[in-house]
CSV table of C-alpha atoms and ligand atoms in Angstrom, one decimal:
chain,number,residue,atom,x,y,z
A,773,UNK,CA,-9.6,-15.6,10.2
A,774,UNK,CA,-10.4,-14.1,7.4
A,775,UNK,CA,-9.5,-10.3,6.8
A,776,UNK,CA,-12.0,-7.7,4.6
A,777,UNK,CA,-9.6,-7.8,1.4
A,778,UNK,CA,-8.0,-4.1,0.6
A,779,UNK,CA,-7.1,-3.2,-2.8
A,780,UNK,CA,-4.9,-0.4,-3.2
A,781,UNK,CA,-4.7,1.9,-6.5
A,782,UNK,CA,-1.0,3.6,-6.4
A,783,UNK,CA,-1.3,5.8,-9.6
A,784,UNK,CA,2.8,6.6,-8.6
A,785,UNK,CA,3.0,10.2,-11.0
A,786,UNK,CA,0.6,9.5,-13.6
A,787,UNK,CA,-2.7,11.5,-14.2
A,788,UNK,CA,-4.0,14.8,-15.4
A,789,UNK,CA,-7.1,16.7,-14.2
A,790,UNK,CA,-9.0,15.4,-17.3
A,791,UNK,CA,-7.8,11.5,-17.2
A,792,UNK,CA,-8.5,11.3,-13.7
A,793,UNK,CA,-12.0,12.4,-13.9
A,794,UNK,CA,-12.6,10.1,-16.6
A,795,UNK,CA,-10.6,6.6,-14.9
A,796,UNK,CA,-12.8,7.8,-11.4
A,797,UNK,CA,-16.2,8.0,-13.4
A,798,UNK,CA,-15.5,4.7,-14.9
A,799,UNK,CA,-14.7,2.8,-11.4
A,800,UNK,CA,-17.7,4.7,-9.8
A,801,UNK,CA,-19.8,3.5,-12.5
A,802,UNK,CA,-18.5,0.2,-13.3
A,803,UNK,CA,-18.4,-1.0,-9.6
A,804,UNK,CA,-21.0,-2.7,-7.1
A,805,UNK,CA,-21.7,0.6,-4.7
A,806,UNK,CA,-20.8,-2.3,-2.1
A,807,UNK,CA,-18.1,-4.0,-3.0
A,808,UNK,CA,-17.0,-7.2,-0.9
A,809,UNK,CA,-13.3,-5.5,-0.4
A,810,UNK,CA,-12.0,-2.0,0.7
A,811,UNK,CA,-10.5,0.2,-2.4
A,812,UNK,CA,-8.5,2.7,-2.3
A,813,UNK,CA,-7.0,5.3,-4.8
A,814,UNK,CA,-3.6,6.3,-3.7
A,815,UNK,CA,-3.4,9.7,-6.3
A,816,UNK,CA,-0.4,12.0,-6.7
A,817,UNK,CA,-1.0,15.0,-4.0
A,818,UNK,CA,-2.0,18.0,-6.6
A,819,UNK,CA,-4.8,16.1,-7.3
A,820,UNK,CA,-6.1,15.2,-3.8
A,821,UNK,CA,-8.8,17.8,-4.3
A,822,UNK,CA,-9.7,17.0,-7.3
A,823,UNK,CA,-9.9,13.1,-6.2
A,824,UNK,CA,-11.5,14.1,-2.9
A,825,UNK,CA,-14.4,15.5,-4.8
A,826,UNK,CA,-14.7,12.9,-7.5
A,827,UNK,CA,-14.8,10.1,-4.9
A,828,UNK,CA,-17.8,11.9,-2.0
A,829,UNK,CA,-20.1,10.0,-0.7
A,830,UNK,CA,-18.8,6.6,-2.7
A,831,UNK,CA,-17.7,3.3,-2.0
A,832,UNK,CA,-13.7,4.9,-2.8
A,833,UNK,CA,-11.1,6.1,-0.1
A,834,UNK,CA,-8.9,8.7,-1.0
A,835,UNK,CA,-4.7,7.6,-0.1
A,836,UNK,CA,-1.8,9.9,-0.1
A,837,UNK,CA,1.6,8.0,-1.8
A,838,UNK,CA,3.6,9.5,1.1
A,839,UNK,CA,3.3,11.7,4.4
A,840,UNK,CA,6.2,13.6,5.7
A,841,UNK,CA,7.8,12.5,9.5
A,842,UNK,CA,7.1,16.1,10.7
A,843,UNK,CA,4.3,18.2,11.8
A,844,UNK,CA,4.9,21.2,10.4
A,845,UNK,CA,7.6,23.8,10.0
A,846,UNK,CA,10.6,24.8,7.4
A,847,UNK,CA,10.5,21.4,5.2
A,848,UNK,CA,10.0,22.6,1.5
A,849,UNK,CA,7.5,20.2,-0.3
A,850,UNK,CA,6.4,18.2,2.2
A,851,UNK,CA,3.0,17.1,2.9
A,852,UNK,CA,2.0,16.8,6.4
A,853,UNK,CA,-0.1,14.0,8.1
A,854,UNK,CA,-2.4,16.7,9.2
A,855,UNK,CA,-2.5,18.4,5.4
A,856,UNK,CA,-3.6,15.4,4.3
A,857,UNK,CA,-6.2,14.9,6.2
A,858,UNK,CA,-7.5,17.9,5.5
A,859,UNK,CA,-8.5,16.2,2.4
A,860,UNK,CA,-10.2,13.4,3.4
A,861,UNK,CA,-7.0,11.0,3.4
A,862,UNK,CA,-7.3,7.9,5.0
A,863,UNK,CA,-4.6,6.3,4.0
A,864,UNK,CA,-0.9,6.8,3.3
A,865,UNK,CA,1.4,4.8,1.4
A,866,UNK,CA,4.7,5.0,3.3
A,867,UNK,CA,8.7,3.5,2.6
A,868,UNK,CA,7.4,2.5,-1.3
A,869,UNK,CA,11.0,1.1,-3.0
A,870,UNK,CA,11.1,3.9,-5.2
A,871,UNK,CA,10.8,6.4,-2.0
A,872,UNK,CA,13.2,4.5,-0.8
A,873,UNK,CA,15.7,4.2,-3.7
A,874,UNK,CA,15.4,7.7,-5.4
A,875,UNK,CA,15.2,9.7,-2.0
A,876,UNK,CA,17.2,7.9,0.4
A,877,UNK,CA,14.3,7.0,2.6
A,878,UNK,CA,15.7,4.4,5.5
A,879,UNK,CA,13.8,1.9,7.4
A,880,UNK,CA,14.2,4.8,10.4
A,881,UNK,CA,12.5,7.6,8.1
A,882,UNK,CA,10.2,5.2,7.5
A,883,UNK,CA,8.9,4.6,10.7
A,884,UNK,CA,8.7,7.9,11.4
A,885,UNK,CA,6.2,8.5,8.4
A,886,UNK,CA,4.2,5.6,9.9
A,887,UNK,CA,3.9,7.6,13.2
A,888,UNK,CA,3.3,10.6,11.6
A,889,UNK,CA,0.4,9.1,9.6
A,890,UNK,CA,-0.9,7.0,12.7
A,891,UNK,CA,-1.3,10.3,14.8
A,892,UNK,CA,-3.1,12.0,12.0
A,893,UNK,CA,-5.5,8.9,12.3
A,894,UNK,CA,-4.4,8.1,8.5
A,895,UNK,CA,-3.6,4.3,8.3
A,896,UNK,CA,0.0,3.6,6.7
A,897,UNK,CA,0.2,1.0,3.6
A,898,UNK,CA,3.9,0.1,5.0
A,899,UNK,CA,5.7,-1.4,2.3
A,900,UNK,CA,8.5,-3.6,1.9
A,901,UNK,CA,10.8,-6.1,-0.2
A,902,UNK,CA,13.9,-7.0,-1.4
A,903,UNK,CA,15.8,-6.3,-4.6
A,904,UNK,CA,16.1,-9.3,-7.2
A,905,UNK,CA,20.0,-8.9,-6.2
A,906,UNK,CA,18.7,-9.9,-2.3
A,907,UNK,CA,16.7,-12.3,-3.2
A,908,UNK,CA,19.2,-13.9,-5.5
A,909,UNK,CA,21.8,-13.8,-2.0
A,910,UNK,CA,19.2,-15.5,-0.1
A,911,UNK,CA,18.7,-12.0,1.9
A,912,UNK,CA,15.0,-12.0,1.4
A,913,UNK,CA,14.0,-12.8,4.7
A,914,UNK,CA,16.7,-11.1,6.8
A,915,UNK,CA,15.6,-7.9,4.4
A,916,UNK,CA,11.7,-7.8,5.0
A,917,UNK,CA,11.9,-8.9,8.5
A,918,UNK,CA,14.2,-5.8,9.2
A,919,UNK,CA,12.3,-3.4,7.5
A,920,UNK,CA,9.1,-3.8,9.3
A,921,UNK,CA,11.0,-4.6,12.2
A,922,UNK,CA,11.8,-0.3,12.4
A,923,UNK,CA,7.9,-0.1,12.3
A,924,UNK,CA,7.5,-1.9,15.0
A,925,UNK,CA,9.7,-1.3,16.9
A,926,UNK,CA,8.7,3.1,16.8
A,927,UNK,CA,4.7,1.8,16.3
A,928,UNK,CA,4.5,-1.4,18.3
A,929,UNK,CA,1.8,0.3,20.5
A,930,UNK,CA,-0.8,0.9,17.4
A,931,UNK,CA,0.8,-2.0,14.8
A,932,UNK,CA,-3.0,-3.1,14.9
A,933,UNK,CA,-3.9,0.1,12.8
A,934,UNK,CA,-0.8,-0.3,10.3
A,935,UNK,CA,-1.3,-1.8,6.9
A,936,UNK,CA,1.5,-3.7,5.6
A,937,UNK,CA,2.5,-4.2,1.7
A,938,UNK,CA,5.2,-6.9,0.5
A,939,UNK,CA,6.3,-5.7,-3.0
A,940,UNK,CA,9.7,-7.7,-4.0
A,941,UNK,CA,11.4,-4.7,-5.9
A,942,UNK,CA,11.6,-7.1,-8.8
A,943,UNK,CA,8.4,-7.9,-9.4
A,944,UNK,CA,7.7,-3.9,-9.4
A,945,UNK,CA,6.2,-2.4,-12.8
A,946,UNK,CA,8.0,-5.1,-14.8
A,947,UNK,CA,5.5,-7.7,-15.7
A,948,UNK,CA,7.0,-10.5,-13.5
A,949,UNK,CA,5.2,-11.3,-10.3
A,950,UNK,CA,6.0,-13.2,-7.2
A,951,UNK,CA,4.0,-16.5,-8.1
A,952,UNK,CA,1.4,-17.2,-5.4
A,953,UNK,CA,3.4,-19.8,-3.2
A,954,UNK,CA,6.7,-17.3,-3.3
A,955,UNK,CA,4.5,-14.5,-2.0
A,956,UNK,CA,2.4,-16.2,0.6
A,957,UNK,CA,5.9,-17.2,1.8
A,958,UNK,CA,7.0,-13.9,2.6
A,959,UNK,CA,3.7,-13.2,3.7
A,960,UNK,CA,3.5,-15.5,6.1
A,961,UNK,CA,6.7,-15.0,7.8
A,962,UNK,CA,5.5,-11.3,8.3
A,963,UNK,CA,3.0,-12.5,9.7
A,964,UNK,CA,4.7,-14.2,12.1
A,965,UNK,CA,6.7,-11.8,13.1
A,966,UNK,CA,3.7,-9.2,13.6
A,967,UNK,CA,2.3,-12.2,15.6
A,968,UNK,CA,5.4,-12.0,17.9
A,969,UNK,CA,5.0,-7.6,18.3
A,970,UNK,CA,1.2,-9.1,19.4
A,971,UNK,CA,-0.7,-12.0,18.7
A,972,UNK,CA,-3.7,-10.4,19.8
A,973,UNK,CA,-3.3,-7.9,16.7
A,974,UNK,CA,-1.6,-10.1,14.2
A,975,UNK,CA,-4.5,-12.3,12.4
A,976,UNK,CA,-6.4,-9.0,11.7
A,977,UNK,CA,-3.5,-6.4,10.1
A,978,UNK,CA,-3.9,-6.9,6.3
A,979,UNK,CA,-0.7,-7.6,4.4
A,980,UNK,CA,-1.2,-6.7,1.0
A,981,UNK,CA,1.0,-8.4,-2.3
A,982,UNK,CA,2.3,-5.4,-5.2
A,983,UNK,CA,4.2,-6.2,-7.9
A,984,UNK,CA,2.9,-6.5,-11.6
A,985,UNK,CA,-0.8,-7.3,-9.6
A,986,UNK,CA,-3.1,-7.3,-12.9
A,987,UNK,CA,-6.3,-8.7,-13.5
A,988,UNK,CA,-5.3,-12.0,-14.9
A,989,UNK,CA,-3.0,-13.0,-11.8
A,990,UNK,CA,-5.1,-11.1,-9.0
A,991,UNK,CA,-7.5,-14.2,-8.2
A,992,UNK,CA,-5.2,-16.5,-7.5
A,993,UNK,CA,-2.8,-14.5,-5.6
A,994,UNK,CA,-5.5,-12.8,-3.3
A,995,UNK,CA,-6.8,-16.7,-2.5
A,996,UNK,CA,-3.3,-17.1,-0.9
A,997,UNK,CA,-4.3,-17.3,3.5
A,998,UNK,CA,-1.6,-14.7,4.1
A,999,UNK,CA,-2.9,-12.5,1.6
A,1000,UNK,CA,-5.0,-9.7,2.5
A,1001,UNK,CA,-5.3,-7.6,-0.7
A,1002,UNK,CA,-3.4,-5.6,-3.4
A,1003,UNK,CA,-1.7,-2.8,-4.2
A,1004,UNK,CA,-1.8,-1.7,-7.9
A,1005,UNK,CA,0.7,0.2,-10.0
A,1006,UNK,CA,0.4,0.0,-13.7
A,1007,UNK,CA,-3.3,-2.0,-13.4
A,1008,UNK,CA,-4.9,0.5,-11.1
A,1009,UNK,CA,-4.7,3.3,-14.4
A,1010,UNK,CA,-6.8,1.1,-16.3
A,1011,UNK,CA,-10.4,1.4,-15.2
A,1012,UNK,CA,-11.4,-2.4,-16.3
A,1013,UNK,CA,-8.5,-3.8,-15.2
A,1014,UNK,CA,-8.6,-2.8,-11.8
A,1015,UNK,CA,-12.7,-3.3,-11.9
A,1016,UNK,CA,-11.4,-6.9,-12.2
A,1017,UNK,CA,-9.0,-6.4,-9.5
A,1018,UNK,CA,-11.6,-5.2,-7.1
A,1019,UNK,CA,-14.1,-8.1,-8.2
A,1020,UNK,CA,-11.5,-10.6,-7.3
A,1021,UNK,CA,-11.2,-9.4,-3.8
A,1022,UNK,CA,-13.7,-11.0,-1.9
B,1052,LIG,P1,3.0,-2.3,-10.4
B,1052,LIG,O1,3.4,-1.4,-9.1
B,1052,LIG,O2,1.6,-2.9,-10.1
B,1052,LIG,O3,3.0,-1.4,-11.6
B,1052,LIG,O4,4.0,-3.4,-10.4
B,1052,LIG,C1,3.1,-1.7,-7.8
B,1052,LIG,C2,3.6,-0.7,-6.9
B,1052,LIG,O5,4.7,-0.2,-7.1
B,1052,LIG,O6,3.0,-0.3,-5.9
């Protein structure tokens, strides 16, 4: 089975009212109105307006880069599921490795955002991956497998409307990607283990590949069986770059 590709734009903190008008134009002008994948432009939240509009009536889904667990209440500068939506959100990026290494975020808090999202009717991007120090202790498995493993466990009942993202820490923002056969690795043992929370759901959740994703690598990666699309740091700021990105995905 073959999934409809999704390539994810994570502009992390990056952007200003005028820059983001002028990298939206250029995807909006520069792209086939149909493309052959889902894209997605995960902005930073002042700006969800601002995106909302610039992307109406397009071919472009608007993402959030993080939901909070709760629904409302005393929880200064938090965005709720609900908030977002308000927006247009339809998807939410939730446990990235920087959430989770410069705010404490645990595999629990992230399953919680996941729910929080999922009753909104936002789909999460969950993501996960080790640290080069894990990898290098031969924890990669044990590591990936027991962060989705939280999702599923709180989300087992909707895991078909999750999202899933493997982004090895390592490869993150630093130019050195997973090659193709050490990602679809990974990918496919997440696989399997959706496939065990229920095979009837498992072929058709998309498991996406970050880490230094760019326009000359993005081909062969996304050709990988267990790879269902992308999501973009430093490429997705760089309208041609992640026009080529978006071309590849098909
Ligand atoms: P990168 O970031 O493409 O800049 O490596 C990916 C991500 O962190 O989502």
């Amino acid at each position: 089975m073959t999934n409809r590709k999704l390539i994810a734009g994570n502009w992390k903190m990056n952007g200003s009212l005028a820059a983001n008008e002028v990298l939206v134009k250029a995807l909006l002008q520069g792209a086939d109105s149909a493309p052959a994948c889902d894209v997605v432009l995960c902005v930073p939240a002042p700006y969800l307006g601002q995106v909302q509009a610039l992307v109406a009536d397009s071919h472009l889904a608007l993402g959030s880069q993080d939901v909070s667990a709760q629904t409302h209440g005393a929880y200064t500068g938090e965005k709720s599921a609900t908030m977002l939506k308000d927006f247009g959100v339809r998807y939410a990026i939730v446990g990235h490795s920087e959430r989770r290494q410069y705010h404490g975020e645990t595999d629990e808090t992230v399953a919680a955002k996941a729910a929080a999202a999922l009753g909104a009717g936002i789909t999460p991007i969950v993501c996960v991956g080790e640290t080069l120090a894990e990898r290098d202790a031969g924890q990669t498995e044990e590591v990936v497998k027991r962060q989705l493993a939280a999702v599923i466990h709180v989300n087992g009942h909707c895991i078909s409307e999750i999202v899933v993202a493997y982004e090895p820490v390592w490869a993150i923002g630093t130019g050195k990607t997973a090659s193709p056969g050490q990602a679809q690795a990974v990918h496919a043992l997440l696989r399997t283990q959706l496939h065990h929370a229920s095979s009837e759901h498992a072929p058709g959740i998309r498991i996406l590949y970050g880490g230094s994703m760019n326009a000359a690598n993005a081909a062969e990666l996304l050709a990988q069986p267990d790879i269902d699309g992308g999501l973009i740091g430093g490429a997705s700021l760089k309208a041609p770059d992640f026009l080529q990105i978006i071309a590849a995905a098909r």
